[in-house]
mmCIF file of N, CA and C in Angstrom:
data_model
loop_
_atom_site.group_PDB
_atom_site.id
_atom_site.type_symbol
_atom_site.label_atom_id
_atom_site.label_comp_id
_atom_site.label_asym_id
_atom_site.label_seq_id
_atom_site.Cartn_x
_atom_site.Cartn_y
_atom_site.Cartn_z
ATOM 1 N N MET A 1 0.833 -1.172 0.000
ATOM 2 C CA MET A 1 0.000 0.000 0.000
ATOM 3 C C MET A 1 0.884 1.243 0.000
ATOM 4 N N LEU A 2 0.553 2.190 -0.853
ATOM 5 C CA LEU A 2 1.304 3.440 -0.901
ATOM 6 C C LEU A 2 0.845 4.358 0.221
ATOM 7 N N LEU A 3 1.794 4.996 0.855
ATOM 8 C CA LEU A 3 1.485 5.917 1.942
ATOM 9 C C LEU A 3 1.845 7.336 1.509
ATOM 10 N N PRO A 4 1.081 8.315 1.965
ATOM 11 C CA PRO A 4 1.388 9.701 1.601
ATOM 12 C C PRO A 4 2.674 10.180 2.272
ATOM 13 N N ASP A 5 3.232 11.226 1.708
ATOM 14 C CA ASP A 5 4.424 11.846 2.275
ATOM 15 C C ASP A 5 4.099 12.391 3.662
ATOM 16 N N ARG A 6 4.884 12.002 4.644
ATOM 17 C CA ARG A 6 4.638 12.392 6.038
ATOM 18 C C ARG A 6 4.676 13.922 6.212
ATOM 19 N N ASN A 7 5.583 14.598 5.523
ATOM 20 C CA ASN A 7 5.674 16.056 5.639
ATOM 21 C C ASN A 7 4.432 16.730 5.052
ATOM 22 N N THR A 8 3.920 16.190 3.959
ATOM 23 C CA THR A 8 2.710 16.737 3.351
ATOM 24 C C THR A 8 1.522 16.583 4.287
ATOM 25 N N VAL A 9 1.399 15.419 4.905
ATOM 26 C CA VAL A 9 0.305 15.175 5.841
ATOM 27 C C VAL A 9 0.435 16.103 7.044
ATOM 28 N N ASP A 10 1.640 16.284 7.545
ATOM 29 C CA ASP A 10 1.863 17.169 8.679
ATOM 30 C C ASP A 10 1.473 18.604 8.335
ATOM 31 N N ARG A 11 1.899 19.078 7.181
ATOM 32 C CA ARG A 11 1.573 20.437 6.745
ATOM 33 C C ARG A 11 0.067 20.599 6.575
ATOM 34 N N LEU A 12 -0.578 19.615 5.955
ATOM 35 C CA LEU A 12 -2.020 19.671 5.739
ATOM 36 C C LEU A 12 -2.781 19.626 7.063
ATOM 37 N N LEU A 13 -2.296 18.849 8.009
ATOM 38 C CA LEU A 13 -2.927 18.761 9.328
ATOM 39 C C LEU A 13 -2.824 20.101 10.071
ATOM 40 N N ARG A 14 -1.672 20.741 10.003
ATOM 41 C CA ARG A 14 -1.518 22.053 10.641
ATOM 42 C C ARG A 14 -2.423 23.084 9.967
ATOM 43 N N HIS A 15 -2.520 23.002 8.646
ATOM 44 C CA HIS A 15 -3.397 23.894 7.883
ATOM 45 C C HIS A 15 -4.860 23.663 8.282
ATOM 46 N N TYR A 16 -5.242 22.415 8.446
ATOM 47 C CA TYR A 16 -6.604 22.060 8.870
ATOM 48 C C TYR A 16 -6.913 22.671 10.231
ATOM 49 N N ARG A 17 -5.994 22.542 11.181
ATOM 50 C CA ARG A 17 -6.211 23.083 12.527
ATOM 51 C C ARG A 17 -6.329 24.609 12.505
ATOM 52 N N ALA A 18 -5.518 25.271 11.699
ATOM 53 C CA ALA A 18 -5.588 26.731 11.596
ATOM 54 C C ALA A 18 -6.929 27.159 10.987
ATOM 55 N N GLN A 19 -7.357 26.450 9.958
ATOM 56 C CA GLN A 19 -8.641 26.772 9.344
ATOM 57 C C GLN A 19 -9.797 26.471 10.283
ATOM 58 N N GLU A 20 -9.661 25.442 11.096
ATOM 59 C CA GLU A 20 -10.690 25.102 12.074
ATOM 60 C C GLU A 20 -10.879 26.272 13.057
ATOM 61 N N ARG A 21 -9.770 26.831 13.524
ATOM 62 C CA ARG A 21 -9.849 27.977 14.430
ATOM 63 C C ARG A 21 -10.510 29.178 13.745
ATOM 64 N N THR A 22 -10.191 29.385 12.462
ATOM 65 C CA THR A 22 -10.783 30.495 11.717
ATOM 66 C C THR A 22 -12.284 30.318 11.577
ATOM 67 N N VAL A 23 -12.717 29.114 11.245
ATOM 68 C CA VAL A 23 -14.152 28.856 11.079
ATOM 69 C C VAL A 23 -14.887 29.008 12.405
ATOM 70 N N LEU A 24 -14.268 28.583 13.486
ATOM 71 C CA LEU A 24 -14.903 28.750 14.799
ATOM 72 C C LEU A 24 -15.000 30.217 15.194
ATOM 73 N N ALA A 25 -14.006 31.007 14.806
ATOM 74 C CA ALA A 25 -14.013 32.430 15.139
ATOM 75 C C ALA A 25 -14.968 33.215 14.244
ATOM 76 N N ARG A 26 -15.092 32.782 12.981
ATOM 77 C CA ARG A 26 -15.957 33.493 12.026
ATOM 78 C C ARG A 26 -16.877 32.502 11.323
ATOM 79 N N PRO A 27 -17.906 31.995 12.005
ATOM 80 C CA PRO A 27 -18.763 30.951 11.426
ATOM 81 C C PRO A 27 -19.563 31.389 10.195
ATOM 82 N N CYS A 28 -19.725 32.673 9.984
ATOM 83 C CA CYS A 28 -20.502 33.148 8.826
ATOM 84 C C CYS A 28 -19.642 33.388 7.587
ATOM 85 N N ASP A 29 -18.356 33.208 7.702
ATOM 86 C CA ASP A 29 -17.444 33.418 6.574
ATOM 87 C C ASP A 29 -17.474 32.177 5.680
ATOM 88 N N LEU A 30 -18.243 32.265 4.577
ATOM 89 C CA LEU A 30 -18.438 31.101 3.709
ATOM 90 C C LEU A 30 -17.169 30.680 2.975
ATOM 91 N N SER A 31 -16.325 31.635 2.607
ATOM 92 C CA SER A 31 -15.091 31.262 1.904
ATOM 93 C C SER A 31 -14.140 30.521 2.847
ATOM 94 N N ALA A 32 -14.097 30.925 4.109
ATOM 95 C CA ALA A 32 -13.266 30.208 5.086
ATOM 96 C C ALA A 32 -13.806 28.793 5.297
ATOM 97 N N ARG A 33 -15.115 28.666 5.358
ATOM 98 C CA ARG A 33 -15.725 27.346 5.533
ATOM 99 C C ARG A 33 -15.427 26.438 4.338
ATOM 100 N N ARG A 34 -15.488 26.995 3.127
ATOM 101 C CA ARG A 34 -15.191 26.192 1.926
ATOM 102 C C ARG A 34 -13.749 25.706 1.932
ATOM 103 N N ARG A 35 -12.817 26.592 2.291
ATOM 104 C CA ARG A 35 -11.407 26.190 2.354
ATOM 105 C C ARG A 35 -11.212 25.093 3.398
ATOM 106 N N PHE A 36 -11.878 25.245 4.533
ATOM 107 C CA PHE A 36 -11.804 24.246 5.598
ATOM 108 C C PHE A 36 -12.330 22.898 5.109
ATOM 109 N N GLU A 37 -13.475 22.906 4.444
ATOM 110 C CA GLU A 37 -14.059 21.668 3.934
ATOM 111 C C GLU A 37 -13.191 21.037 2.845
ATOM 112 N N ASP A 38 -12.569 21.865 2.006
ATOM 113 C CA ASP A 38 -11.651 21.336 0.987
ATOM 114 C C ASP A 38 -10.446 20.659 1.634
ATOM 115 N N THR A 39 -9.919 21.271 2.664
ATOM 116 C CA THR A 39 -8.779 20.681 3.373
ATOM 117 C C THR A 39 -9.186 19.379 4.049
ATOM 118 N N ALA A 40 -10.371 19.366 4.652
ATOM 119 C CA ALA A 40 -10.869 18.144 5.290
ATOM 120 C C ALA A 40 -11.030 17.029 4.263
ATOM 121 N N TYR A 41 -11.557 17.363 3.096
ATOM 122 C CA TYR A 41 -11.725 16.365 2.040
ATOM 123 C C TYR A 41 -10.368 15.814 1.594
ATOM 124 N N THR A 42 -9.393 16.694 1.438
ATOM 125 C CA THR A 42 -8.065 16.251 1.025
ATOM 126 C C THR A 42 -7.470 15.306 2.065
ATOM 127 N N LEU A 43 -7.643 15.611 3.341
ATOM 128 C CA LEU A 43 -7.176 14.709 4.399
ATOM 129 C C LEU A 43 -7.876 13.354 4.304
ATOM 130 N N CYS A 44 -9.181 13.377 4.035
ATOM 131 C CA CYS A 44 -9.928 12.113 3.895
ATOM 132 C C CYS A 44 -9.346 11.262 2.773
ATOM 133 N N VAL A 45 -9.064 11.888 1.644
ATOM 134 C CA VAL A 45 -8.525 11.154 0.500
ATOM 135 C C VAL A 45 -7.133 10.615 0.813
ATOM 136 N N LEU A 46 -6.268 11.458 1.351
ATOM 137 C CA LEU A 46 -4.895 11.035 1.655
ATOM 138 C C LEU A 46 -4.847 9.897 2.671
ATOM 139 N N MET A 47 -5.718 9.968 3.672
ATOM 140 C CA MET A 47 -5.668 8.992 4.756
ATOM 141 C C MET A 47 -6.607 7.808 4.523
ATOM 142 N N GLY A 48 -7.410 7.843 3.454
ATOM 143 C CA GLY A 48 -8.293 6.723 3.141
ATOM 144 C C GLY A 48 -9.434 6.572 4.135
ATOM 145 N N GLU A 49 -9.943 7.680 4.626
ATOM 146 C CA GLU A 49 -11.037 7.665 5.602
ATOM 147 C C GLU A 49 -12.266 8.354 5.022
ATOM 148 N N ARG A 50 -13.437 8.012 5.562
ATOM 149 C CA ARG A 50 -14.682 8.581 5.053
ATOM 150 C C ARG A 50 -15.113 9.850 5.774
ATOM 151 N N SER A 51 -14.676 10.048 6.985
ATOM 152 C CA SER A 51 -15.073 11.252 7.720
ATOM 153 C C SER A 51 -13.834 12.075 8.055
ATOM 154 N N ALA A 52 -14.060 13.371 8.204
ATOM 155 C CA ALA A 52 -12.948 14.271 8.530
ATOM 156 C C ALA A 52 -12.360 13.929 9.891
ATOM 157 N N ARG A 53 -13.215 13.603 10.838
ATOM 158 C CA ARG A 53 -12.737 13.276 12.187
ATOM 159 C C ARG A 53 -11.802 12.059 12.148
ATOM 160 N N ALA A 54 -12.204 11.020 11.427
ATOM 161 C CA ALA A 54 -11.364 9.820 11.318
ATOM 162 C C ALA A 54 -10.076 10.127 10.560
ATOM 163 N N ALA A 55 -10.168 10.980 9.537
ATOM 164 C CA ALA A 55 -8.981 11.340 8.757
ATOM 165 C C ALA A 55 -7.985 12.125 9.612
ATOM 166 N N VAL A 56 -8.489 13.018 10.446
ATOM 167 C CA VAL A 56 -7.606 13.801 11.315
ATOM 168 C C VAL A 56 -6.923 12.892 12.327
ATOM 169 N N ARG A 57 -7.681 11.976 12.918
ATOM 170 C CA ARG A 57 -7.066 11.033 13.881
ATOM 171 C C ARG A 57 -6.009 10.183 13.194
ATOM 172 N N ALA A 58 -6.326 9.680 11.999
ATOM 173 C CA ALA A 58 -5.362 8.855 11.266
ATOM 174 C C ALA A 58 -4.125 9.669 10.899
ATOM 175 N N ALA A 59 -4.321 10.909 10.494
ATOM 176 C CA ALA A 59 -3.191 11.772 10.137
ATOM 177 C C ALA A 59 -2.314 12.055 11.354
ATOM 178 N N GLU A 60 -2.940 12.305 12.496
ATOM 179 C CA GLU A 60 -2.157 12.553 13.710
ATOM 180 C C GLU A 60 -1.345 11.323 14.102
ATOM 181 N N ARG A 61 -1.950 10.148 14.009
ATOM 182 C CA ARG A 61 -1.209 8.911 14.304
ATOM 183 C C ARG A 61 -0.068 8.720 13.317
ATOM 184 N N TYR A 62 -0.338 8.985 12.041
ATOM 185 C CA TYR A 62 0.660 8.783 11.000
ATOM 186 C C TYR A 62 1.851 9.732 11.186
ATOM 187 N N VAL A 63 1.564 10.984 11.479
ATOM 188 C CA VAL A 63 2.629 11.979 11.633
ATOM 189 C C VAL A 63 3.486 11.684 12.860
ATOM 190 N N THR A 64 2.853 11.243 13.941
ATOM 191 C CA THR A 64 3.621 10.963 15.159
ATOM 192 C C THR A 64 4.273 9.583 15.132
ATOM 193 N N GLY A 65 3.941 8.784 14.156
ATOM 194 C CA GLY A 65 4.550 7.460 14.044
ATOM 195 C C GLY A 65 3.803 6.371 14.772
ATOM 196 N N ASN A 66 2.664 6.668 15.385
ATOM 197 C CA ASN A 66 1.857 5.664 16.077
ATOM 198 C C ASN A 66 0.860 5.055 15.103
ATOM 199 N N ARG A 67 1.318 4.122 14.339
ATOM 200 C CA ARG A 67 0.445 3.499 13.348
ATOM 201 C C ARG A 67 -0.290 2.329 13.962
ATOM 202 N N ALA A 68 -1.461 2.060 13.445
ATOM 203 C CA ALA A 68 -2.247 0.915 13.911
ATOM 204 C C ALA A 68 -1.509 -0.360 13.546
ATOM 205 N N PRO A 69 -1.612 -1.390 14.361
ATOM 206 C CA PRO A 69 -0.922 -2.632 14.036
ATOM 207 C C PRO A 69 -1.455 -3.225 12.738
ATOM 208 N N ALA A 70 -0.548 -3.822 11.984
ATOM 209 C CA ALA A 70 -0.930 -4.436 10.713
ATOM 210 C C ALA A 70 -1.826 -5.643 10.970
ATOM 211 N N ARG A 71 -2.707 -5.896 10.023
ATOM 212 C CA ARG A 71 -3.583 -7.054 10.154
ATOM 213 C C ARG A 71 -2.759 -8.321 9.954
ATOM 214 N N PRO A 72 -2.996 -9.333 10.768
ATOM 215 C CA PRO A 72 -2.235 -10.571 10.589
ATOM 216 C C PRO A 72 -2.647 -11.266 9.292
ATOM 217 N N ALA A 73 -1.704 -11.913 8.666
ATOM 218 C CA ALA A 73 -1.978 -12.644 7.424
ATOM 219 C C ALA A 73 -2.887 -13.829 7.730
ATOM 220 N N LEU A 74 -3.790 -14.104 6.826
ATOM 221 C CA LEU A 74 -4.683 -15.233 6.998
ATOM 222 C C LEU A 74 -3.951 -16.521 6.605
ATOM 223 N N GLU A 75 -3.897 -17.462 7.502
ATOM 224 C CA GLU A 75 -3.184 -18.699 7.223
ATOM 225 C C GLU A 75 -3.985 -19.563 6.277
ATOM 226 N N GLY A 76 -3.285 -20.260 5.418
ATOM 227 C CA GLY A 76 -3.928 -21.188 4.504
ATOM 228 C C GLY A 76 -4.311 -20.571 3.172
ATOM 229 N N LEU A 77 -4.196 -19.267 3.028
ATOM 230 C CA LEU A 77 -4.516 -18.632 1.747
ATOM 231 C C LEU A 77 -3.247 -18.561 0.909
ATOM 232 N N PRO A 78 -3.387 -18.693 -0.405
ATOM 233 C CA PRO A 78 -2.214 -18.571 -1.263
ATOM 234 C C PRO A 78 -1.546 -17.218 -1.083
ATOM 235 N N GLY A 79 -0.254 -17.219 -0.970
ATOM 236 C CA GLY A 79 0.508 -15.990 -0.813
ATOM 237 C C GLY A 79 0.590 -15.494 0.625
ATOM 238 N N ALA A 80 -0.023 -16.213 1.541
ATOM 239 C CA ALA A 80 0.004 -15.750 2.933
ATOM 240 C C ALA A 80 1.125 -16.418 3.686
#
């Protein structure tokens, strides 16, 4: 499985957090909200998650190096 560049994910995660603060401070600013949603979508795509919350958690784990344990290979299957 191909993994995204760790520096890109880190930069995008910091950008997401900054935009989150902006949207919370100015909830009626539609252009800020659109940028925030675009960044959230990009995180979802990069991290292979369906929700922004899951993508942010996965990105934080990925950047800090705390990856989920790999699934064990199924015994008895060809190539396992």
